[in-house]
Short mmCIF file of C-alpha atoms in Angstrom, two decimals:
data_model
loop_
_atom_site.label_atom_id
_atom_site.label_comp_id
_atom_site.label_asym_id
_atom_site.label_seq_id
_atom_site.Cartn_x
_atom_site.Cartn_y
_atom_site.Cartn_z
CA MET A 26 187.24 102.42 -61.35
CA THR A 27 187.50 105.59 -63.43
CA ASP A 28 185.27 108.59 -63.80
CA ALA A 29 183.50 108.47 -67.13
CA THR A 30 184.08 112.12 -68.02
CA THR A 31 187.65 112.73 -66.91
CA GLY A 32 189.37 109.38 -66.56
CA ALA A 33 190.90 110.21 -63.17
CA PRO A 34 190.59 107.18 -60.86
CA ALA A 35 188.20 107.35 -57.92
CA VAL A 36 189.88 107.96 -54.55
CA PRO A 37 189.90 104.56 -52.74
CA LYS A 38 187.56 104.29 -49.74
CA ALA A 39 186.83 100.57 -49.26
CA ARG A 40 188.92 98.78 -46.61
CA SER A 41 189.34 95.01 -46.58
CA CYS A 42 190.94 95.30 -43.13
CA PRO A 43 188.99 97.83 -41.04
CA PHE A 44 192.15 98.89 -39.18
CA LEU A 45 194.21 99.62 -42.31
CA PRO A 46 193.95 102.42 -44.90
CA PRO A 47 191.67 101.91 -47.92
CA ASP A 48 192.71 99.26 -50.44
CA GLY A 49 194.73 100.68 -53.29
CA ILE A 50 195.85 103.92 -51.63
CA ALA A 51 199.35 102.49 -51.07
CA GLY A 52 199.62 101.71 -54.78
CA ILE A 53 198.66 105.29 -55.67
CA ARG A 54 201.26 106.66 -53.23
CA GLU A 55 203.99 104.44 -54.68
CA THR A 56 203.18 105.31 -58.28
CA ALA A 57 202.44 109.02 -57.87
CA PRO A 58 202.35 110.64 -54.41
CA VAL A 59 200.75 113.67 -56.09
CA SER A 60 198.10 112.51 -58.57
CA ARG A 61 194.69 113.37 -60.02
CA ALA A 62 191.65 111.64 -58.51
CA THR A 63 187.86 111.78 -58.63
CA PHE A 64 186.20 112.35 -55.25
CA THR A 65 182.81 111.48 -53.68
CA SER A 66 181.20 114.64 -55.07
CA GLY A 67 182.16 113.53 -58.59
CA GLN A 68 184.64 116.38 -58.85
CA GLU A 69 188.28 115.94 -59.78
CA ALA A 70 191.19 117.33 -57.74
CA TRP A 71 194.78 116.62 -56.71
CA LEU A 72 195.34 113.79 -54.23
CA VAL A 73 198.54 113.95 -52.14
CA THR A 74 199.44 110.68 -50.40
CA GLY A 75 203.21 110.79 -49.66
CA TYR A 76 204.43 111.81 -46.19
CA GLU A 77 206.90 114.48 -47.33
CA GLN A 78 204.51 115.80 -49.97
CA VAL A 79 201.63 116.12 -47.47
CA ARG A 80 203.90 118.01 -45.07
CA ALA A 81 205.08 120.28 -47.89
CA LEU A 82 201.49 121.02 -48.88
CA LEU A 83 200.17 121.74 -45.39
CA ARG A 84 202.93 124.22 -44.58
CA ASP A 85 202.90 125.98 -47.98
CA PRO A 86 201.50 129.54 -47.73
CA SER A 87 200.46 129.35 -51.42
CA PHE A 88 197.48 127.26 -50.32
CA SER A 89 194.25 128.42 -48.65
CA VAL A 90 191.77 126.48 -46.50
CA GLN A 91 188.87 128.33 -48.18
CA VAL A 92 188.22 125.61 -50.73
CA PRO A 93 185.59 125.98 -53.47
CA HIS A 94 184.19 122.43 -53.20
CA ALA A 95 183.34 119.98 -50.39
CA LEU A 96 184.84 117.02 -52.25
CA HIS A 97 183.94 114.38 -49.65
CA THR A 98 180.20 115.07 -49.65
CA GLN A 99 177.59 113.87 -52.12
CA ASP A 100 176.81 117.27 -53.61
CA GLY A 101 180.17 119.00 -53.19
CA VAL A 102 178.62 122.17 -51.76
CA VAL A 103 180.55 124.04 -49.04
CA THR A 104 178.06 124.89 -46.28
CA GLN A 105 180.13 126.12 -43.33
CA LYS A 106 182.10 129.33 -43.78
CA PRO A 107 182.57 130.54 -40.20
CA GLY A 108 184.55 133.72 -39.65
CA ARG A 109 186.89 135.07 -36.99
CA GLY A 110 187.77 132.71 -34.15
CA SER A 111 186.71 129.60 -36.07
CA LEU A 112 190.28 128.81 -37.25
CA LEU A 113 188.87 126.30 -39.74
CA TRP A 114 188.00 128.74 -42.49
CA GLN A 115 190.77 131.29 -41.90
CA ASP A 116 194.04 131.96 -43.71
CA GLU A 117 197.20 133.80 -42.68
CA PRO A 118 197.91 136.25 -41.23
CA GLU A 119 194.45 136.51 -39.60
CA HIS A 120 194.38 132.80 -38.67
CA THR A 121 197.50 132.93 -36.49
CA VAL A 122 196.31 136.09 -34.70
CA ASP A 123 193.08 134.30 -33.73
CA ARG A 124 194.74 130.96 -33.03
CA ARG A 125 197.12 132.58 -30.56
CA MET A 126 194.16 133.96 -28.59
CA LEU A 127 193.03 130.36 -28.10
CA ALA A 128 196.40 128.58 -28.00
CA LYS A 129 197.38 130.05 -24.64
CA GLU A 130 194.42 128.17 -23.13
CA PHE A 131 195.66 124.85 -24.60
CA THR A 132 199.30 124.69 -23.51
CA VAL A 133 200.86 121.41 -22.41
CA ARG A 134 200.99 122.75 -18.83
CA ARG A 135 197.32 123.77 -18.76
CA MET A 136 196.21 120.48 -20.22
CA GLN A 137 198.32 118.53 -17.69
CA ALA A 138 196.50 120.42 -14.94
CA LEU A 139 193.22 118.88 -16.18
CA ARG A 140 194.45 115.34 -15.42
CA PRO A 141 192.67 114.94 -12.05
CA ASN A 142 189.36 116.08 -13.50
CA ILE A 143 189.70 113.82 -16.56
CA GLN A 144 190.63 110.87 -14.30
CA ARG A 145 187.52 111.53 -12.19
CA ILE A 146 185.27 111.59 -15.27
CA VAL A 147 186.84 108.35 -16.58
CA ASP A 148 186.52 106.64 -13.17
CA GLU A 149 182.86 107.63 -12.80
CA HIS A 150 181.96 106.21 -16.19
CA LEU A 151 183.84 102.97 -15.54
CA ASP A 152 182.15 102.65 -12.13
CA ALA A 153 178.78 102.86 -13.87
CA ILE A 154 179.81 100.28 -16.48
CA GLU A 155 181.02 97.90 -13.76
CA ALA A 156 177.77 98.31 -11.84
CA GLN A 157 175.72 97.70 -14.98
CA GLY A 158 177.59 94.49 -15.89
CA GLY A 159 178.53 93.23 -19.36
CA PRO A 160 177.98 93.16 -22.20
CA VAL A 161 177.87 96.92 -22.78
CA ASP A 162 178.34 99.14 -25.81
CA LEU A 163 181.62 100.90 -25.00
CA VAL A 164 180.93 103.67 -27.54
CA LYS A 165 177.64 104.70 -25.96
CA THR A 166 178.65 104.24 -22.32
CA PHE A 167 182.25 105.46 -22.45
CA ALA A 168 183.84 106.66 -25.74
CA ASN A 169 181.16 109.27 -26.50
CA PRO A 170 180.32 110.66 -23.05
CA VAL A 171 183.86 110.98 -21.64
CA PRO A 172 185.25 113.54 -24.18
CA SER A 173 181.89 115.28 -24.15
CA MET A 174 182.09 115.76 -20.37
CA VAL A 175 185.74 116.86 -20.50
CA ILE A 176 185.17 119.56 -23.11
CA SER A 177 181.84 120.63 -21.62
CA ASP A 178 183.55 121.15 -18.26
CA LEU A 179 186.27 123.17 -19.96
CA PHE A 180 183.65 125.38 -21.66
CA GLY A 181 181.19 125.52 -18.76
CA VAL A 182 178.35 123.96 -20.76
CA PRO A 183 175.44 123.40 -18.35
CA VAL A 184 174.82 119.72 -17.57
CA GLU A 185 171.26 119.76 -18.95
CA ARG A 186 172.44 120.85 -22.41
CA ARG A 187 175.36 118.47 -22.89
CA GLU A 188 173.38 115.74 -24.60
CA GLU A 189 172.06 118.21 -27.14
CA PHE A 190 175.61 119.39 -27.95
CA GLN A 191 176.70 115.81 -28.54
CA GLU A 192 173.73 115.16 -30.82
CA ILE A 193 174.48 118.27 -32.90
CA ALA A 194 178.19 117.43 -33.08
CA GLU A 195 177.32 114.09 -34.61
CA ALA A 196 174.84 115.58 -37.07
CA MET A 197 177.43 118.07 -38.30
CA MET A 198 180.01 115.39 -39.02
CA ARG A 199 177.93 113.24 -41.34
CA VAL A 200 178.83 113.27 -45.03
CA ASP A 201 175.98 111.01 -46.18
CA GLN A 202 173.28 113.67 -45.86
CA ASP A 203 172.19 116.67 -47.94
CA VAL A 204 173.29 120.26 -47.43
CA ALA A 205 170.04 121.24 -45.69
CA ALA A 206 170.56 118.73 -42.84
CA THR A 207 174.11 119.95 -42.19
CA GLU A 208 172.95 123.56 -42.29
CA ALA A 209 170.09 122.82 -39.87
CA ALA A 210 172.54 121.28 -37.39
CA GLY A 211 174.75 124.37 -37.78
CA MET A 212 171.80 126.67 -37.02
CA ARG A 213 170.92 124.72 -33.86
CA LEU A 214 174.53 124.89 -32.74
CA GLY A 215 174.60 128.66 -33.34
CA GLY A 216 171.56 129.13 -31.12
CA LEU A 217 173.04 127.12 -28.28
CA LEU A 218 176.39 128.88 -28.52
CA TYR A 219 174.79 132.33 -28.52
CA GLN A 220 172.99 131.46 -25.29
CA LEU A 221 176.18 130.09 -23.77
CA VAL A 222 178.18 133.24 -24.60
CA GLN A 223 175.47 135.55 -23.19
CA GLU A 224 175.35 133.52 -19.96
CA ARG A 225 179.14 133.73 -19.53
CA ARG A 226 179.10 137.47 -20.17
CA ALA A 227 176.49 137.86 -17.42
CA ASN A 228 178.09 135.34 -15.04
CA PRO A 229 181.79 134.72 -15.77
CA GLY A 230 183.22 131.51 -14.34
CA ASP A 231 186.53 129.67 -14.50
CA ASP A 232 185.71 128.22 -17.93
CA LEU A 233 187.40 128.86 -21.28
CA ILE A 234 184.76 131.21 -22.70
CA SER A 235 184.98 133.42 -19.59
CA ALA A 236 188.78 133.40 -19.93
CA LEU A 237 188.49 134.56 -23.56
CA ILE A 238 186.00 137.31 -22.62
CA THR A 239 188.46 138.74 -20.11
CA THR A 240 191.69 138.07 -22.03
CA ASP A 241 194.10 140.76 -23.22
CA ASP A 242 192.79 141.60 -26.70
CA PRO A 243 194.88 144.48 -28.13
CA GLU A 244 193.39 144.20 -31.63
CA GLY A 245 189.83 144.03 -30.32
CA VAL A 246 188.87 140.90 -32.24
CA ILE A 247 187.00 139.03 -29.51
CA ASP A 248 183.31 139.83 -29.97
CA ASP A 249 180.23 137.57 -29.66
CA MET A 250 180.76 136.13 -33.14
CA PHE A 251 184.42 135.33 -32.41
CA LEU A 252 183.43 133.55 -29.19
CA MET A 253 180.65 131.57 -30.88
CA ASN A 254 182.90 130.55 -33.77
CA ALA A 255 185.76 129.53 -31.48
CA ALA A 256 183.51 127.63 -29.08
CA GLY A 257 181.74 125.93 -31.99
CA THR A 258 184.98 124.73 -33.59
CA LEU A 259 186.51 123.53 -30.35
CA LEU A 260 183.39 121.85 -28.97
CA ILE A 261 182.57 119.96 -32.17
CA ALA A 262 186.17 118.97 -32.84
CA ALA A 263 186.77 117.78 -29.28
CA HIS A 264 183.59 115.69 -29.06
CA ASP A 265 183.86 113.64 -32.15
CA THR A 266 187.57 113.09 -32.67
CA THR A 267 188.50 111.84 -29.22
CA ALA A 268 185.36 109.68 -29.07
CA CYS A 269 186.34 108.01 -32.34
CA MET A 270 189.89 107.40 -31.13
CA ILE A 271 188.65 105.82 -27.89
CA GLY A 272 186.21 103.43 -29.59
CA LEU A 273 188.48 102.50 -32.48
CA GLY A 274 191.61 102.36 -30.31
CA ALA A 275 189.93 100.01 -27.81
CA ALA A 276 188.77 97.80 -30.70
CA LEU A 277 192.28 97.64 -32.15
CA LEU A 278 193.95 96.88 -28.80
CA LEU A 279 191.39 94.14 -28.06
CA ASP A 280 192.06 92.72 -31.53
CA ARG A 281 195.86 92.64 -30.85
CA PRO A 282 196.28 90.83 -27.49
CA ASP A 283 200.09 90.74 -27.85
CA GLN A 284 200.27 94.54 -27.93
CA LEU A 285 197.73 94.90 -25.12
CA ALA A 286 199.81 92.47 -23.01
CA LEU A 287 202.89 94.66 -23.52
CA LEU A 288 200.98 97.70 -22.27
CA ARG A 289 199.63 95.79 -19.25
CA GLU A 290 203.12 94.58 -18.33
CA ASP A 291 204.63 98.04 -18.66
CA PRO A 292 202.13 100.91 -18.16
CA SER A 293 204.94 103.40 -18.83
CA LEU A 294 204.46 102.52 -22.53
CA ILE A 295 201.16 104.43 -22.55
CA GLY A 296 202.64 107.58 -24.14
CA ASN A 297 204.21 105.60 -26.99
CA ALA A 298 201.07 103.45 -27.33
CA VAL A 299 198.85 106.51 -27.80
CA GLU A 300 201.19 107.95 -30.48
CA GLU A 301 201.14 104.64 -32.35
CA LEU A 302 197.33 104.44 -32.06
CA LEU A 303 197.10 107.99 -33.43
CA ARG A 304 199.41 107.19 -36.37
CA TYR A 305 197.93 103.80 -37.18
CA LEU A 306 194.31 104.94 -37.05
CA THR A 307 194.70 108.55 -38.35
CA ILE A 308 190.94 109.00 -38.14
CA GLY A 309 190.63 112.07 -40.40
CA GLN A 310 190.07 109.47 -43.09
CA PHE A 311 189.43 111.77 -46.07
CA GLY A 312 192.27 114.17 -45.25
CA GLY A 313 192.53 117.97 -45.28
CA GLU A 314 191.56 120.15 -48.23
CA ARG A 315 193.36 123.18 -49.66
CA VAL A 316 193.18 125.35 -52.76
CA ALA A 317 196.13 126.99 -54.54
CA THR A 318 195.96 130.80 -54.37
CA GLU A 319 198.79 131.07 -56.90
CA ASP A 320 200.69 128.67 -59.13
CA ALA A 321 202.63 126.30 -56.86
CA GLU A 322 204.57 123.05 -56.85
CA ILE A 323 204.26 120.02 -54.57
CA GLY A 324 206.67 117.10 -54.90
CA GLY A 325 207.77 118.37 -58.31
CA VAL A 326 204.19 118.52 -59.63
CA ARG A 327 202.81 121.88 -60.75
CA ILE A 328 199.51 122.87 -59.12
CA ALA A 329 197.79 125.73 -60.93
CA LYS A 330 196.14 128.66 -59.16
CA GLY A 331 192.55 127.76 -58.25
CA GLU A 332 193.06 124.00 -58.24
CA GLN A 333 191.92 122.05 -55.19
CA VAL A 334 194.21 119.61 -53.35
CA VAL A 335 193.53 116.89 -50.76
CA ALA A 336 196.21 116.08 -48.15
CA HIS A 337 195.54 112.39 -47.46
CA VAL A 338 197.07 112.21 -43.96
CA LEU A 339 196.07 108.56 -43.46
CA ALA A 340 197.95 107.43 -46.58
CA ALA A 341 200.90 109.61 -45.54
CA ASP A 342 201.10 108.02 -42.09
CA PHE A 343 201.57 104.64 -43.79
CA ASP A 344 204.34 105.87 -46.08
CA PRO A 345 207.37 103.53 -45.71
CA ALA A 346 209.54 106.61 -46.30
CA PHE A 347 208.20 107.87 -42.94
CA VAL A 348 207.92 104.73 -40.84
CA GLU A 349 209.40 101.26 -41.21
CA ASP A 350 206.94 98.43 -41.87
CA PRO A 351 203.96 100.81 -41.57
CA GLU A 352 201.27 98.11 -41.42
CA ARG A 353 202.77 96.63 -38.25
CA PHE A 354 200.94 97.98 -35.18
CA ASP A 355 203.73 98.29 -32.62
CA ILE A 356 203.28 100.27 -29.40
CA THR A 357 207.00 100.09 -28.66
CA ARG A 358 207.92 102.24 -31.68
CA ARG A 359 209.83 105.40 -30.94
CA PRO A 360 207.27 108.18 -31.51
CA ALA A 361 207.73 110.03 -34.82
CA PRO A 362 205.88 113.12 -36.11
CA HIS A 363 202.74 111.47 -37.52
CA LEU A 364 200.08 113.54 -39.26
CA ALA A 365 197.03 112.41 -37.27
CA PHE A 366 196.68 116.00 -35.99
CA GLY A 367 197.59 117.49 -39.37
CA PHE A 368 200.58 119.74 -40.00
CA GLY A 369 201.32 123.40 -40.65
CA PRO A 370 199.59 126.36 -39.00
CA HIS A 371 196.24 124.53 -38.84
CA GLN A 372 197.59 121.55 -36.86
CA CYS A 373 195.04 120.51 -34.21
CA ILE A 374 194.91 123.05 -31.38
CA GLY A 375 193.45 120.47 -28.98
CA GLN A 376 196.11 117.80 -29.55
CA GLN A 377 197.65 118.01 -26.08
CA LEU A 378 194.22 117.58 -24.49
CA ALA A 379 193.49 114.63 -26.78
CA ARG A 380 196.78 112.94 -25.88
CA ILE A 381 196.17 113.25 -22.14
CA GLU A 382 192.57 112.04 -22.43
CA LEU A 383 193.61 109.01 -24.49
CA GLN A 384 196.45 108.15 -22.12
CA ILE A 385 194.16 108.25 -19.08
CA VAL A 386 191.33 106.44 -20.89
CA PHE A 387 193.33 103.43 -22.13
CA GLU A 388 195.50 103.08 -19.02
CA THR A 389 192.45 103.12 -16.73
CA LEU A 390 190.15 101.01 -18.93
CA PHE A 391 192.53 98.05 -19.24
CA ARG A 392 193.67 98.27 -15.60
CA ARG A 393 190.10 98.29 -14.26
CA PHE A 394 188.90 95.55 -16.66
CA PRO A 395 191.81 93.14 -17.13
CA THR A 396 189.59 90.53 -18.81
CA LEU A 397 187.89 92.98 -21.19
CA ARG A 398 187.09 91.41 -24.59
CA LEU A 399 184.97 92.03 -27.68
CA ALA A 400 181.43 90.64 -27.38
CA LYS A 401 181.13 90.57 -31.18
CA PRO A 402 183.80 89.63 -33.73
CA VAL A 403 185.57 92.52 -35.48
CA GLU A 404 184.05 91.46 -38.82
CA GLU A 405 180.56 92.18 -37.48
CA LEU A 406 181.32 95.68 -36.15
CA ARG A 407 179.93 98.68 -38.06
CA PHE A 408 182.68 101.13 -38.97
CA ARG A 409 182.19 104.87 -39.57
CA THR A 410 182.94 104.83 -43.29
CA ASP A 411 180.29 107.54 -43.75
CA MET A 412 181.67 110.11 -41.31
CA VAL A 413 184.42 112.74 -41.50
CA PHE A 414 186.20 110.91 -38.67
CA TYR A 415 186.60 107.14 -38.89
CA GLY A 416 185.71 104.91 -35.95
CA VAL A 417 183.23 102.30 -34.77
CA HIS A 418 179.50 103.00 -34.50
CA GLU A 419 179.29 100.60 -31.57
CA LEU A 420 181.68 98.40 -29.61
CA PRO A 421 180.00 95.61 -27.62
CA VAL A 422 182.39 94.38 -24.93
CA THR A 423 182.22 92.10 -21.92
CA TRP A 424 184.61 90.96 -19.18
CA MET B 18 236.91 127.18 -25.16
CA ASP B 19 237.72 129.96 -27.62
CA ALA B 20 235.20 131.94 -29.64
CA ARG B 21 235.65 129.85 -32.74
CA GLU B 22 234.72 126.63 -30.93
CA THR B 23 231.68 128.24 -29.36
CA GLY B 24 230.53 129.46 -32.75
CA SER B 25 230.72 126.02 -34.33
CA ALA B 26 228.73 124.17 -31.66
CA PRO B 27 225.15 123.30 -32.68
CA ARG B 28 222.71 125.86 -31.35
CA ILE B 29 218.94 125.80 -30.89
CA THR B 30 217.09 128.81 -32.28
CA VAL B 31 213.40 129.51 -31.69
CA ASP B 32 211.30 131.88 -33.80
CA ARG B 33 208.45 133.17 -31.66
CA ASP B 34 206.95 135.06 -34.60
CA ARG B 35 206.25 131.76 -36.34
CA CYS B 36 205.13 129.84 -33.23
CA ILE B 37 201.46 128.84 -33.01
CA GLY B 38 201.65 127.18 -29.60
CA ALA B 39 201.14 123.59 -30.79
CA GLY B 40 203.42 122.39 -27.98
CA GLN B 41 205.30 119.70 -29.95
CA CYS B 42 208.65 120.96 -28.64
CA VAL B 43 207.53 120.77 -25.00
CA LEU B 44 206.14 117.30 -25.60
CA ALA B 45 209.40 116.04 -27.15
CA ALA B 46 211.93 117.75 -24.88
CA PRO B 47 210.31 119.26 -21.77
CA GLU B 48 213.69 119.73 -20.10
CA VAL B 49 214.73 122.20 -22.83
CA PHE B 50 211.56 123.86 -24.15
CA THR B 51 208.66 125.56 -22.40
CA GLN B 52 205.58 127.59 -23.31
CA ASP B 53 205.15 131.07 -21.84
CA ASP B 54 201.82 132.44 -20.57
CA ASP B 55 200.82 133.14 -24.18
CA GLY B 56 201.52 129.53 -25.15
CA LEU B 57 204.55 130.51 -27.26
CA VAL B 58 207.86 128.66 -27.31
CA ASP B 59 210.71 129.62 -25.00
CA LEU B 60 214.04 127.96 -24.29
CA LEU B 61 214.63 127.16 -20.64
CA PRO B 62 217.67 129.13 -19.47
CA GLY B 63 221.03 127.45 -20.03
CA HIS B 64 219.79 124.98 -22.64
CA GLU B 65 220.61 126.81 -25.89
CA ASP B 66 223.47 124.37 -26.49
CA ALA B 67 221.49 121.17 -25.73
CA ALA B 68 221.17 120.58 -29.47
CA GLY B 69 222.97 117.24 -29.29
CA ASP B 70 220.18 115.66 -27.23
CA ALA B 71 218.22 113.05 -29.24
CA HIS B 72 214.82 114.42 -28.17
CA VAL B 73 215.84 117.97 -29.04
CA ARG B 74 216.99 116.73 -32.47
CA ASP B 75 213.38 115.51 -33.06
CA VAL B 76 211.89 118.96 -32.53
CA PRO B 77 212.62 120.78 -35.84
CA MET B 78 210.85 117.93 -37.68
CA ALA B 79 207.94 117.81 -35.24
CA CYS B 80 207.23 121.56 -35.15
CA PRO B 81 204.37 122.18 -37.60
CA VAL B 82 205.51 125.71 -38.50
CA GLN B 83 209.34 125.40 -38.45
CA ALA B 84 209.67 127.67 -35.43
CA VAL B 85 212.59 125.63 -34.05
CA THR B 86 215.86 125.16 -35.89
CA ILE B 87 219.17 123.60 -34.97
CA SER B 88 222.19 125.17 -36.60
CA ASP B 89 225.23 122.98 -37.03
CA GLY B 90 227.55 125.96 -36.83
#
């Protein structure tokens, strides 16, 4: 398929196997790991699909995250341009100053300390599922609420408002709607966050927003807007991504009984298994976007100032130059630096939390329900082809 | 061991000005790397010459901002 006006081929999106990257993306990577493509919005840009080339792009200071077009939406219009504390729409050196304010709350040690609370949340949800009896939709009863509870606890979101946060998070991640709907969800989120910040200022607790309010802030950057932007980014990102990985990861493991048996026989494989799930599923299915702020070069290809570039992390994680026999799902692989969390200064700040959540979730789920199985064949599942993060819309299971 | 031998042994160097606190080093080699109270990389005392360790060798590649390097002397 080619675009009538430019001739650049459309970026592949259709998947004949729901657990593998889109058909044709491997061919593009082999022929030209940096190539021109036409995106959902109808606009043309650079598409980077090779592992080394994606890494080179994401660490190159000649590229900005403040892109002119939202290539993966229908109308291509950029709606969200949050400021300080958001991390998403910030370049260096300001981005690293703000990221460091937040990073100290997300260290490996601090995230490890959350294990007992995460285990409790997982256990409570599995207790309820057991009491209810199968079949159940694992997305609705488990994959969505668990990360939502974990991050809401971390941020001190009151129990009665958690459902609303989850609803907004989902609305903001759709790409099959018009600009007005995304903006409306953003407005609702802003209102909720403003309330949350004011409450924490009045009554500080042991949550992350209270910690930021009282943190050492020599440059005086942490104001209400900073707190709302930071909380917005972290809450939305933590809800949707981990939920997608839980639903899709459970589906994949249930579809590959040999791999699941290995994990059951040797639970110490859980760390490796989660890294392989992250690599294999790399749910940021459309990749990260950048724009050249000066003339640059990626993989020997000249990118002119002002041109937009897409780092296709999913294609990169299936590059045979990175990993041997990439289409083989193998939880015994030695972990390698996959790009599921991105690369460069914008690499996911919540990745250590995500890892721990996923390790606890999969270890506990398959231990508590040793006979767990899909209640619907994989071919009949609805996959999130229309969302920023790939996953399953529902996952009926029984035991 | 004379000075020349010491100088040629592989050494781990961390650049705290580049560090963004992603924690990849701690994840790969927790016996060598740590994060301070600000989340930034630190070498645990006495491990500057642990560069031969396989997990430590993974770190320069895993660090998203090239804050960890291993010099081969």
